[in-house]
Tab-separated table of C-alpha atoms in Angstrom:
chain	number	residue	atom	x	y	z
Q	1	MET	CA	-19.402	99.104	-31.317
Q	2	LYS	CA	-18.077	95.745	-32.449
Q	3	MET	CA	-14.295	95.841	-32.746
Q	4	LEU	CA	-12.636	94.452	-35.844
Q	5	THR	CA	-9.453	92.393	-35.885
Q	6	SER	CA	-6.065	93.995	-36.366
Q	7	TYR	CA	-3.744	91.663	-38.261
Q	8	VAL	CA	0.041	91.737	-38.327
Q	9	ILE	CA	1.170	91.322	-41.918
Q	10	ASP	CA	4.901	91.824	-41.512
Q	11	ALA	CA	7.648	93.158	-39.251
Q	12	ALA	CA	11.136	94.289	-40.125
Q	13	ARG	CA	14.054	96.006	-38.453
Q	14	THR	CA	17.582	97.165	-38.974
Q	15	PRO	CA	20.367	95.416	-37.105
Q	16	ARG	CA	21.175	97.173	-33.833
Q	17	GLY	CA	24.366	99.207	-34.040
Q	18	ARG	CA	26.493	100.260	-31.082
Q	19	GLY	CA	25.045	103.502	-29.769
Q	20	LYS	CA	28.303	105.349	-29.190
Q	21	ALA	CA	29.358	108.336	-31.276
Q	22	GLY	CA	31.984	107.395	-33.816
Q	23	LYS	CA	32.139	103.758	-32.678
Q	24	GLY	CA	28.998	102.119	-34.015
Q	25	ALA	CA	28.451	101.193	-37.653
Q	26	LEU	CA	25.321	103.354	-37.811
Q	27	SER	CA	26.712	106.326	-35.887
Q	28	GLY	CA	27.575	108.133	-39.114
Q	29	MET	CA	24.039	107.866	-40.514
Q	30	HIS	CA	21.265	110.393	-39.974
Q	31	PRO	CA	18.476	108.781	-37.914
Q	32	GLN	CA	15.898	109.702	-40.555
Q	33	GLU	CA	17.885	107.585	-43.016
Q	34	ILE	CA	18.080	104.657	-40.581
Q	35	LEU	CA	14.288	104.601	-40.323
Q	36	ALA	CA	13.915	105.223	-44.056
Q	37	THR	CA	15.913	102.026	-44.671
Q	38	VAL	CA	13.123	99.981	-43.056
Q	39	LEU	CA	10.341	101.986	-44.684
Q	40	ARG	CA	11.813	101.479	-48.167
Q	41	ALA	CA	12.103	97.739	-47.642
Q	42	LEU	CA	8.653	97.047	-46.180
Q	43	PRO	CA	6.265	97.368	-49.171
Q	44	ALA	CA	8.199	94.974	-51.387
Q	45	ARG	CA	8.436	92.304	-48.692
Q	46	THR	CA	4.726	91.433	-48.804
Q	47	GLY	CA	3.424	93.374	-51.786
Q	48	TRP	CA	1.333	96.292	-50.524
Q	49	ASP	CA	1.430	99.831	-51.864
Q	50	ALA	CA	2.693	102.656	-49.667
Q	51	LYS	CA	-0.003	104.953	-51.074
Q	52	ASP	CA	-2.577	102.869	-49.188
Q	53	VAL	CA	-1.076	103.598	-45.759
Q	54	ASP	CA	-3.549	105.484	-43.575
Q	55	ASP	CA	-0.876	106.642	-41.148
Q	56	LEU	CA	2.737	106.082	-40.192
Q	57	ILE	CA	3.127	106.078	-36.386
Q	58	ILE	CA	6.676	106.139	-35.048
Q	59	GLY	CA	8.043	106.161	-31.511
Q	60	CYS	CA	11.165	108.137	-30.643
Q	61	VAL	CA	12.356	109.148	-27.180
Q	62	SER	CA	14.940	111.892	-27.712
Q	63	GLN	CA	13.001	114.118	-30.093
Q	64	ALA	CA	15.603	116.847	-30.499
Q	65	GLY	CA	18.100	117.893	-33.138
Q	66	GLU	CA	18.216	115.306	-35.897
Q	67	GLN	CA	15.450	113.323	-34.209
Q	68	GLY	CA	13.181	116.339	-33.800
Q	69	ALA	CA	10.804	117.989	-36.265
Q	70	ASN	CA	8.502	114.930	-36.539
Q	71	ILE	CA	11.089	112.335	-37.546
Q	72	SER	CA	8.304	110.037	-38.729
Q	73	ARG	CA	7.228	112.430	-41.488
Q	74	ASN	CA	10.774	113.274	-42.551
Q	75	ALA	CA	11.810	109.614	-42.687
Q	76	LEU	CA	8.748	108.881	-44.808
Q	77	LEU	CA	9.844	111.553	-47.280
Q	78	ALA	CA	13.442	110.318	-47.172
Q	79	ALA	CA	12.183	106.827	-48.009
Q	80	GLY	CA	10.411	108.090	-51.120
Q	81	TRP	CA	6.911	107.278	-49.947
Q	82	PRO	CA	4.017	109.269	-51.444
Q	83	ILE	CA	3.750	112.732	-49.915
Q	84	GLU	CA	0.029	112.116	-49.324
Q	85	VAL	CA	0.799	109.612	-46.545
Q	86	SER	CA	0.547	111.180	-43.094
Q	87	ALA	CA	2.949	110.534	-40.222
Q	88	VAL	CA	3.208	111.189	-36.507
Q	89	SER	CA	5.932	110.793	-33.871
Q	90	LEU	CA	5.219	109.900	-30.242
Q	91	ASN	CA	7.093	109.519	-26.981
Q	92	ARG	CA	6.256	107.060	-24.207
Q	93	PHE	CA	9.912	106.758	-23.227
Q	94	CYS	CA	11.170	103.174	-23.689
Q	95	GLY	CA	7.673	101.989	-24.607
Q	96	SER	CA	7.434	104.361	-27.578
Q	97	GLY	CA	7.878	101.854	-30.409
Q	98	GLN	CA	5.524	99.357	-28.810
Q	99	GLN	CA	2.989	102.104	-28.124
Q	100	ALA	CA	3.121	103.096	-31.786
Q	101	VAL	CA	2.201	99.531	-32.759
Q	102	ASN	CA	-0.567	99.424	-30.151
Q	103	PHE	CA	-2.032	102.709	-31.395
Q	104	ALA	CA	-1.946	101.422	-34.971
Q	105	ALA	CA	-3.672	98.217	-33.870
Q	106	MET	CA	-6.358	100.312	-32.174
Q	107	GLY	CA	-6.836	102.337	-35.340
Q	108	VAL	CA	-7.327	99.239	-37.463
Q	109	ALA	CA	-9.527	97.483	-34.905
Q	110	SER	CA	-11.767	100.563	-34.643
Q	111	GLY	CA	-12.323	100.656	-38.386
Q	112	ALA	CA	-10.656	104.064	-38.715
Q	113	MET	CA	-7.707	102.572	-40.627
Q	114	ASN	CA	-7.244	99.760	-43.112
Q	115	LEU	CA	-3.452	99.793	-43.337
Q	116	ALA	CA	-1.170	101.307	-40.717
Q	117	ILE	CA	2.596	101.121	-40.288
Q	118	ALA	CA	4.048	101.587	-36.826
Q	119	GLY	CA	7.407	101.267	-35.149
Q	120	GLY	CA	10.270	103.257	-33.754
Q	121	ILE	CA	13.687	104.809	-34.244
Q	122	GLU	CA	16.509	105.798	-31.943
Q	123	SER	CA	20.045	106.838	-32.754
Q	124	MET	CA	21.623	106.940	-29.319
Q	125	SER	CA	25.006	107.716	-30.825
Q	126	ARG	CA	23.715	110.934	-32.426
Q	127	ALA	CA	20.908	111.877	-30.016
Q	128	PRO	CA	22.073	110.701	-26.580
Q	129	MET	CA	19.691	110.348	-23.653
Q	130	GLY	CA	18.831	113.772	-22.296
Q	131	SER	CA	19.498	115.596	-25.565
Q	132	ASP	CA	15.874	116.753	-25.593
Q	133	GLY	CA	16.565	118.745	-22.410
Q	134	GLY	CA	15.361	118.365	-18.859
Q	135	SER	CA	15.074	115.227	-16.774
Q	136	VAL	CA	12.380	112.588	-16.452
Q	137	ASP	CA	10.313	115.046	-14.389
Q	138	GLY	CA	10.876	118.020	-16.703
Q	139	ASN	CA	12.732	119.870	-13.925
Q	140	ASN	CA	9.445	120.610	-12.156
Q	141	MET	CA	10.598	121.414	-8.627
Q	142	GLU	CA	7.072	121.232	-7.207
Q	143	LEU	CA	6.556	117.737	-8.626
Q	144	ARG	CA	9.986	116.786	-7.333
Q	145	LYS	CA	8.823	117.472	-3.784
Q	146	ARG	CA	6.237	114.694	-4.190
Q	147	PHE	CA	8.160	112.222	-6.358
Q	148	PHE	CA	11.920	112.470	-6.616
Q	149	GLN	CA	12.435	110.391	-9.748
Q	150	VAL	CA	15.961	109.052	-9.639
Q	151	PRO	CA	17.911	107.681	-12.631
Q	152	GLN	CA	16.719	104.277	-13.778
Q	153	GLY	CA	19.874	102.455	-12.755
Q	154	ILE	CA	19.265	103.400	-9.136
Q	155	SER	CA	15.634	102.303	-9.494
Q	156	ALA	CA	16.829	98.955	-10.839
Q	157	ASP	CA	19.179	98.532	-7.880
Q	158	LEU	CA	16.315	99.463	-5.550
Q	159	ILE	CA	14.155	96.722	-7.097
Q	160	ALA	CA	16.962	94.207	-6.651
Q	161	THR	CA	17.391	95.261	-3.013
Q	162	ILE	CA	13.688	95.023	-2.165
Q	163	GLU	CA	13.304	91.688	-3.944
Q	164	GLY	CA	16.420	90.266	-2.299
Q	165	PHE	CA	18.126	89.408	-5.577
Q	166	THR	CA	21.791	88.509	-5.455
Q	167	ARG	CA	24.488	89.684	-7.837
Q	168	ALA	CA	24.792	86.094	-9.043
Q	169	GLN	CA	21.096	85.984	-9.971
Q	170	ILE	CA	21.381	89.302	-11.771
Q	171	ASP	CA	24.453	88.165	-13.698
Q	172	GLU	CA	22.765	84.867	-14.589
Q	173	ILE	CA	20.131	86.806	-16.534
Q	174	ALA	CA	22.884	88.639	-18.406
Q	175	LEU	CA	24.841	85.482	-19.215
Q	176	ARG	CA	21.696	83.764	-20.454
Q	177	SER	CA	20.894	86.752	-22.669
Q	178	GLN	CA	24.330	86.675	-24.300
Q	179	GLU	CA	24.300	82.911	-24.770
Q	180	ARG	CA	20.800	82.824	-26.238
Q	181	ALA	CA	21.499	85.768	-28.540
Q	182	GLY	CA	24.642	83.999	-29.735
Q	183	VAL	CA	22.658	80.885	-30.615
Q	184	ALA	CA	19.941	82.932	-32.325
Q	185	ILE	CA	22.491	84.763	-34.470
Q	186	LYS	CA	24.369	81.575	-35.338
Q	187	GLU	CA	21.146	79.831	-36.367
Q	188	GLY	CA	19.854	82.825	-38.340
Q	189	ARG	CA	16.737	83.278	-36.210
Q	190	PHE	CA	16.707	87.052	-36.803
Q	191	ALA	CA	17.313	86.804	-40.553
Q	192	LYS	CA	13.652	86.939	-41.589
Q	193	SER	CA	13.149	90.425	-40.170
Q	194	LEU	CA	16.584	91.963	-40.654
Q	195	VAL	CA	17.045	94.688	-43.278
Q	196	PRO	CA	20.735	95.433	-43.921
Q	197	VAL	CA	21.635	99.112	-43.729
Q	198	THR	CA	23.520	100.532	-46.690
Q	199	GLU	CA	25.320	103.832	-46.998
Q	200	THR	CA	22.940	106.550	-48.145
Q	201	GLY	CA	23.079	106.773	-51.933
Q	202	SER	CA	25.189	103.641	-52.431
Q	203	ASP	CA	25.122	99.861	-52.159
Q	204	LYS	CA	27.868	99.740	-49.538
Q	205	VAL	CA	26.588	97.732	-46.554
Q	206	LEU	CA	27.209	99.474	-43.249
Q	207	LEU	CA	25.600	96.877	-40.994
Q	208	ALA	CA	24.004	93.505	-41.722
Q	209	ALA	CA	23.974	91.913	-38.249
Q	210	ASP	CA	23.501	93.052	-34.668
Q	211	GLU	CA	26.675	94.720	-33.471
Q	212	ASN	CA	26.357	94.602	-29.668
Q	213	PRO	CA	26.514	90.919	-28.599
Q	214	ARG	CA	29.741	89.949	-26.853
Q	215	PRO	CA	30.639	86.427	-25.675
Q	216	THR	CA	31.204	86.452	-21.928
Q	217	THR	CA	31.442	84.246	-18.867
Q	218	ALA	CA	30.021	84.305	-15.353
Q	219	GLU	CA	33.488	85.196	-14.060
Q	220	VAL	CA	33.815	88.194	-16.382
Q	221	LEU	CA	30.367	89.461	-15.415
Q	222	ALA	CA	31.081	89.057	-11.712
Q	223	GLY	CA	34.254	91.100	-12.091
Q	224	LEU	CA	32.489	94.184	-13.445
Q	225	GLY	CA	31.950	97.007	-11.005
Q	226	ALA	CA	28.474	98.243	-10.105
Q	227	SER	CA	27.663	101.179	-12.393
Q	228	PHE	CA	25.481	103.329	-10.142
Q	229	VAL	CA	27.403	103.510	-6.858
Q	230	GLY	CA	28.831	106.942	-7.584
Q	231	MET	CA	25.543	108.270	-8.905
Q	232	GLY	CA	23.736	106.988	-5.822
Q	233	ALA	CA	26.200	108.800	-3.581
Q	234	MET	CA	25.744	112.188	-5.275
Q	235	PRO	CA	24.403	114.834	-2.849
Q	236	ILE	CA	21.545	116.319	-4.829
Q	237	GLY	CA	18.626	116.815	-2.440
Q	238	PRO	CA	17.590	120.157	-0.907
Q	239	ASN	CA	19.187	119.165	2.393
Q	240	GLY	CA	22.193	117.410	0.910
Q	241	GLU	CA	20.502	114.020	0.558
Q	242	THR	CA	22.124	111.641	-1.904
Q	243	MET	CA	20.329	110.132	-4.871
Q	244	ALA	CA	20.077	106.806	-3.048
Q	245	GLU	CA	18.716	108.436	0.103
Q	246	LEU	CA	16.054	110.270	-1.881
Q	247	ALA	CA	15.009	107.007	-3.519
Q	248	MET	CA	14.765	105.346	-0.122
Q	249	HIS	CA	12.428	108.061	1.162
Q	250	ALA	CA	9.673	106.337	-0.816
Q	251	TYR	CA	10.677	102.965	0.699
Q	252	PRO	CA	11.524	103.639	4.362
Q	253	ALA	CA	11.955	99.928	5.112
Q	254	VAL	CA	15.046	99.964	2.894
Q	255	LYS	CA	18.077	101.028	4.922
Q	256	ALA	CA	20.646	100.839	2.124
Q	257	ILE	CA	20.509	100.186	-1.617
Q	258	ASN	CA	22.582	97.221	-2.743
Q	259	HIS	CA	24.095	98.396	-6.021
Q	260	MET	CA	24.569	95.443	-8.338
Q	261	HIS	CA	23.753	96.513	-11.886
Q	262	SER	CA	26.808	96.802	-14.087
Q	263	ALA	CA	27.599	97.386	-17.748
Q	264	GLY	CA	27.273	93.625	-18.176
Q	265	ASN	CA	23.776	93.132	-16.766
Q	266	SER	CA	22.138	96.314	-18.062
Q	267	SER	CA	20.963	97.070	-21.599
Q	268	GLY	CA	23.480	98.481	-24.031
Q	269	LEU	CA	23.101	101.768	-25.912
Q	270	ALA	CA	22.112	101.136	-29.520
Q	271	ASP	CA	21.085	102.671	-32.840
Q	272	GLY	CA	18.318	101.158	-34.947
Q	273	ALA	CA	14.782	101.204	-36.296
Q	274	GLY	CA	11.932	98.734	-36.621
Q	275	ALA	CA	8.395	98.723	-38.001
Q	276	VAL	CA	5.294	96.532	-38.057
Q	277	VAL	CA	2.612	96.365	-40.770
Q	278	LEU	CA	-0.980	96.144	-39.487
Q	279	ALA	CA	-4.030	95.667	-41.696
Q	280	SER	CA	-7.735	95.036	-41.488
Q	281	GLU	CA	-9.190	91.723	-42.591
Q	282	ALA	CA	-10.838	93.441	-45.573
Q	283	TYR	CA	-7.595	95.091	-46.740
Q	284	ALA	CA	-5.624	91.869	-46.378
Q	285	LYS	CA	-8.237	89.898	-48.306
Q	286	ASP	CA	-8.639	92.494	-51.069
Q	287	HIS	CA	-4.871	92.729	-51.629
Q	288	GLY	CA	-3.944	89.068	-51.260
Q	289	LEU	CA	-1.962	89.564	-48.055
Q	290	LYS	CA	-1.503	86.650	-45.676
Q	291	PRO	CA	-1.745	87.702	-42.021
Q	292	ARG	CA	0.927	86.262	-39.745
Q	293	ALA	CA	-0.731	87.102	-36.418
Q	294	ARG	CA	-3.481	89.108	-34.827
Q	295	ILE	CA	-3.355	91.477	-31.892
Q	296	ARG	CA	-5.282	89.850	-29.030
Q	297	ALA	CA	-4.909	92.664	-26.501
Q	298	VAL	CA	-2.911	95.787	-25.672
Q	299	ALA	CA	-2.527	97.531	-22.334
Q	300	THR	CA	-0.674	100.214	-20.412
Q	301	VAL	CA	-0.510	100.946	-16.692
Q	302	GLY	CA	1.014	103.516	-14.404
Q	303	SER	CA	3.265	102.376	-11.577
Q	304	GLU	CA	5.112	103.963	-8.635
Q	305	PRO	CA	7.426	106.566	-10.250
Q	306	VAL	CA	10.448	106.320	-7.937
Q	307	ILE	CA	11.022	102.597	-8.290
Q	308	MET	CA	9.757	103.241	-11.804
Q	309	LEU	CA	10.459	99.912	-13.511
Q	310	THR	CA	7.857	97.524	-12.042
Q	311	GLY	CA	5.160	98.166	-14.677
Q	312	PRO	CA	5.625	95.104	-16.935
Q	313	ALA	CA	3.871	92.636	-14.609
Q	314	PRO	CA	0.675	94.668	-14.026
Q	315	ALA	CA	0.566	95.740	-17.683
Q	316	SER	CA	0.797	92.101	-18.736
Q	317	GLU	CA	-1.863	91.095	-16.221
Q	318	LYS	CA	-4.171	93.778	-17.600
Q	319	ALA	CA	-3.639	92.614	-21.187
Q	320	LEU	CA	-4.170	89.002	-20.160
Q	321	ARG	CA	-7.479	89.873	-18.487
Q	322	MET	CA	-8.608	91.675	-21.619
Q	323	ALA	CA	-7.747	88.616	-23.707
Q	324	GLY	CA	-9.394	86.191	-21.259
Q	325	MET	CA	-6.042	84.505	-20.642
Q	326	ASN	CA	-3.560	83.901	-17.836
Q	327	ALA	CA	0.227	83.885	-17.823
Q	328	LYS	CA	0.443	80.122	-18.341
Q	329	ASP	CA	-1.474	80.487	-21.638
Q	330	ILE	CA	1.426	82.446	-23.149
Q	331	ASP	CA	3.910	80.359	-25.132
Q	332	LEU	CA	6.608	83.024	-25.469
Q	333	TRP	CA	7.458	86.083	-23.397
Q	334	GLU	CA	9.532	89.050	-24.500
Q	335	ILE	CA	10.387	91.100	-21.401
Q	336	ASN	CA	12.621	94.004	-22.308
Q	337	GLU	CA	15.975	93.633	-20.602
Q	338	ALA	CA	16.430	97.268	-19.602
Q	339	PHE	CA	18.042	95.910	-16.433
Q	340	ALA	CA	18.338	92.318	-15.251
Q	341	ALA	CA	16.314	93.012	-12.095
Q	342	VAL	CA	13.316	94.046	-14.219
Q	343	VAL	CA	13.294	90.636	-15.888
Q	344	LEU	CA	13.666	88.796	-12.587
Q	345	GLN	CA	10.971	90.841	-10.840
Q	346	THR	CA	8.506	90.354	-13.720
Q	347	THR	CA	9.070	86.623	-14.073
Q	348	ARG	CA	8.723	86.159	-10.290
Q	349	LYS	CA	5.530	88.215	-10.134
Q	350	LEU	CA	3.880	86.399	-13.048
Q	351	GLY	CA	5.307	82.927	-12.402
Q	352	ILE	CA	6.873	82.707	-15.861
Q	353	ASP	CA	8.931	79.695	-16.867
Q	354	PRO	CA	12.397	81.047	-17.825
Q	355	GLU	CA	12.439	78.639	-20.778
Q	356	ARG	CA	9.563	80.623	-22.324
Q	357	MET	CA	11.150	84.009	-21.716
Q	358	ASN	CA	13.552	85.924	-23.998
Q	359	VAL	CA	14.518	82.713	-25.738
Q	360	ASN	CA	16.665	84.580	-28.279
Q	361	GLY	CA	18.333	86.888	-25.794
Q	362	GLY	CA	17.389	90.484	-25.152
Q	363	ALA	CA	18.599	94.040	-24.777
Q	364	ILE	CA	21.424	93.117	-22.395
Q	365	ALA	CA	23.067	91.301	-25.297
Q	366	LEU	CA	21.525	93.016	-28.315
Q	367	GLY	CA	21.178	96.616	-27.149
Q	368	HIS	CA	18.225	98.894	-26.503
Q	369	PRO	CA	17.593	101.651	-29.093
Q	370	LEU	CA	15.013	103.272	-26.845
Q	371	GLY	CA	12.220	104.283	-29.220
Q	372	ALA	CA	12.640	101.281	-31.510
Q	373	THR	CA	12.966	98.344	-29.129
Q	374	GLY	CA	9.249	97.684	-28.605
Q	375	ALA	CA	8.579	97.304	-32.327
Q	376	MET	CA	11.690	95.149	-32.683
Q	377	LEU	CA	10.528	92.829	-29.882
Q	378	ILE	CA	7.131	92.356	-31.534
Q	379	GLY	CA	8.896	91.264	-34.725
Q	380	THR	CA	11.238	88.966	-32.796
Q	381	ALA	CA	8.291	87.356	-31.007
Q	382	LEU	CA	6.418	86.879	-34.285
Q	383	ASP	CA	9.390	85.221	-35.984
Q	384	GLU	CA	9.959	82.934	-33.011
Q	385	LEU	CA	6.293	81.883	-32.856
Q	386	GLU	CA	6.591	80.725	-36.450
Q	387	ARG	CA	10.006	79.107	-36.050
Q	388	ALA	CA	9.017	77.184	-32.923
Q	389	ASN	CA	5.448	76.496	-34.101
Q	390	LYS	CA	3.951	78.259	-31.090
Q	391	THR	CA	0.714	80.227	-30.850
Q	392	THR	CA	0.814	83.128	-28.368
Q	393	ALA	CA	3.337	85.714	-27.216
Q	394	CYS	CA	3.293	88.582	-24.738
Q	395	ILE	CA	5.663	91.515	-25.239
Q	396	THR	CA	6.136	93.829	-22.268
Q	397	MET	CA	8.399	96.716	-21.294
Q	398	CYS	CA	9.161	98.911	-18.314
Q	399	ILE	CA	8.935	102.656	-18.923
Q	400	GLY	CA	10.584	105.688	-17.351
Q	401	GLY	CA	8.473	107.693	-14.931
Q	402	GLY	CA	6.660	104.570	-13.750
Q	403	GLN	CA	4.659	102.898	-16.515
Q	404	GLY	CA	4.344	99.525	-18.198
Q	405	ILE	CA	3.109	98.365	-21.586
Q	406	ALA	CA	2.069	94.991	-23.002
Q	407	THR	CA	0.939	93.492	-26.309
Q	408	ILE	CA	-0.432	89.986	-26.819
Q	409	LEU	CA	0.063	88.361	-30.219
Q	410	GLU	CA	-1.752	85.275	-31.503
Q	411	ARG	CA	-0.338	83.526	-34.535
Q	412	VAL	CA	-2.747	82.809	-37.385
């Protein structure tokens, strides 16, 4: 079957709020309402009718409590969209929002959909990590005998140890993220996609700009203690093994994990939502919509589940092969800054020029609302392609449990 083209018509997001209960500007808002803010804004931005949407696909990681009960459908209703529009929520951990966009692109490219909206939501202040119960392995003790999946911070430190990264290299990624995000905010590079969040039922603006960025220096970053030393030393194994020792069982050449990720070089907790509009060529033409980009390729891979966070490079390589491209053909890279070592490992593996990577900062500066980040990054990449007059972008993320995801955009 000949595949059609899936076009990106628009992308929008809320600002990222601090993901700490009672401290962030969005922490008092129900997550359905945060997502509804984006959904209400989208149709008017480019002039399509919500009744034409074939499906709303939304990623969310902690699907419990306020974020449970199919948050996609409830946010759609909260936004006032027609009740005839269907909606689904999905979870691929940190890749959820990006996966939602990729699924929507597949639906359009297959001919099954003409207009699909996809994105993500996460209110980490109201639905903290782990609020859906269980751990990354679902507390399956039999599985745990084969793969003891440690917390991601320990995995990030394990990557840094194996790769031989220094604390200075790790902190350099963090400093660059803060500096580039500061420039992007000052120059209004995010303005095209940002939808201010107002108090439900009023015009009072709760948040109009990203709340997480903090000016810093190399000296300040170097002075921060490593965050996962205590966690790594916890005796949790059946024979009293520590977290770090259990991680090293999968990598016997490693004699000790060098803990170097801190609050300054890891992604910040955040609240926020983002969405992308995808349409077929026929729908865009019939409704006078001007496509901004097309989806060249999408890909996912599985990777070793203990080290967990090395999936972005092979996922990107897979997407590049599908598009008939190589890494040097990509003008802009968005590599999610879950931890600085992930960015360093991916850029080293793919031979990426740092000047093409995360040019407007990343999650270390801006925050990482788990289920929403992937959709947000696609919008950021699209805006930057247009601003810088570039053609191609690759968006890639590491994923808990050992996976990676990638999307290649081509500006039209």
